[in-house]
Coordinates of C-alpha atoms in Angstrom, one line a residue:
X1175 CA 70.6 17.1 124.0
X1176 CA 74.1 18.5 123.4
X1177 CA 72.2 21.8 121.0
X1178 CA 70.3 22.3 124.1
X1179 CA 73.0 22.8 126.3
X1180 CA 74.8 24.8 123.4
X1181 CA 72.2 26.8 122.9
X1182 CA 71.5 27.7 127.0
X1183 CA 75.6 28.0 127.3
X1184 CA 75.3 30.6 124.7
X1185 CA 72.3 32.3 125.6
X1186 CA 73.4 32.7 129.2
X1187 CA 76.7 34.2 128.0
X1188 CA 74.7 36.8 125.7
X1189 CA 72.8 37.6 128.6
X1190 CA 75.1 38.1 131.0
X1191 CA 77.0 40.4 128.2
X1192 CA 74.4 43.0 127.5
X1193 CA 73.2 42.8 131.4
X1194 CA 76.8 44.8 132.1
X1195 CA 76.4 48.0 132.5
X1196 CA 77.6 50.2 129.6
X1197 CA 78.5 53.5 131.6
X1198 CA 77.7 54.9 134.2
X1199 CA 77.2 58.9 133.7
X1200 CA 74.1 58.3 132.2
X1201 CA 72.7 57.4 135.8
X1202 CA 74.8 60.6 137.1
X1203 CA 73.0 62.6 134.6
X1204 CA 69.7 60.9 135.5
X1205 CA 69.9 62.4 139.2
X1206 CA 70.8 65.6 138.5
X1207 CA 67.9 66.0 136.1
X1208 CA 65.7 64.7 138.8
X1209 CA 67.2 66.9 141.5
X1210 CA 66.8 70.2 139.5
X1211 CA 63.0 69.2 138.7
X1212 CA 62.7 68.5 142.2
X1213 CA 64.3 71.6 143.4
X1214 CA 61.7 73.9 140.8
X1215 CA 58.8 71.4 142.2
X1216 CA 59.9 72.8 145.7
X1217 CA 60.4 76.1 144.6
X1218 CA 57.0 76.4 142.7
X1219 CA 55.4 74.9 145.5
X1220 CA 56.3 77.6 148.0
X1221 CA 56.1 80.9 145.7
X1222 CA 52.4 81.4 146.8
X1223 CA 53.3 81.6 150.3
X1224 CA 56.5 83.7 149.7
X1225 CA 54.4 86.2 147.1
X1226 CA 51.8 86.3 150.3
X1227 CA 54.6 87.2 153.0
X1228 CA 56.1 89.8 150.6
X1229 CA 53.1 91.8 150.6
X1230 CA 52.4 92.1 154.1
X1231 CA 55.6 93.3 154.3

């Protein structure tokens, strides 16, 4: 019974370790990918329109 416990004890401590976020630019980075593929998602979405309004002008 005691291994048992030993064992849990020590798992739950291994988890909690390598649960712990290492660093947190990576994230940072993350977003900012996202936000720039987002902003030339919007961008490409609305070229059609813009080409269109250039040309009757």
């Amino acid at each position: 019974m005691k291994k048992i416990v030993v064992r849990l004890m020590a798992l739950l401590v291994v988890l909690v370790i390598c649960s712990t976020p290492a660093c947190a630019n990576i994230t940072n980075e993350a977003e900012t990918e996202l936000c720039e593929t987002l902003k030339l998602a919007l961008i490409n979405s609305l070229r059609e329109p813009v080409d269109k309004a250039i040309v009757e002008i």
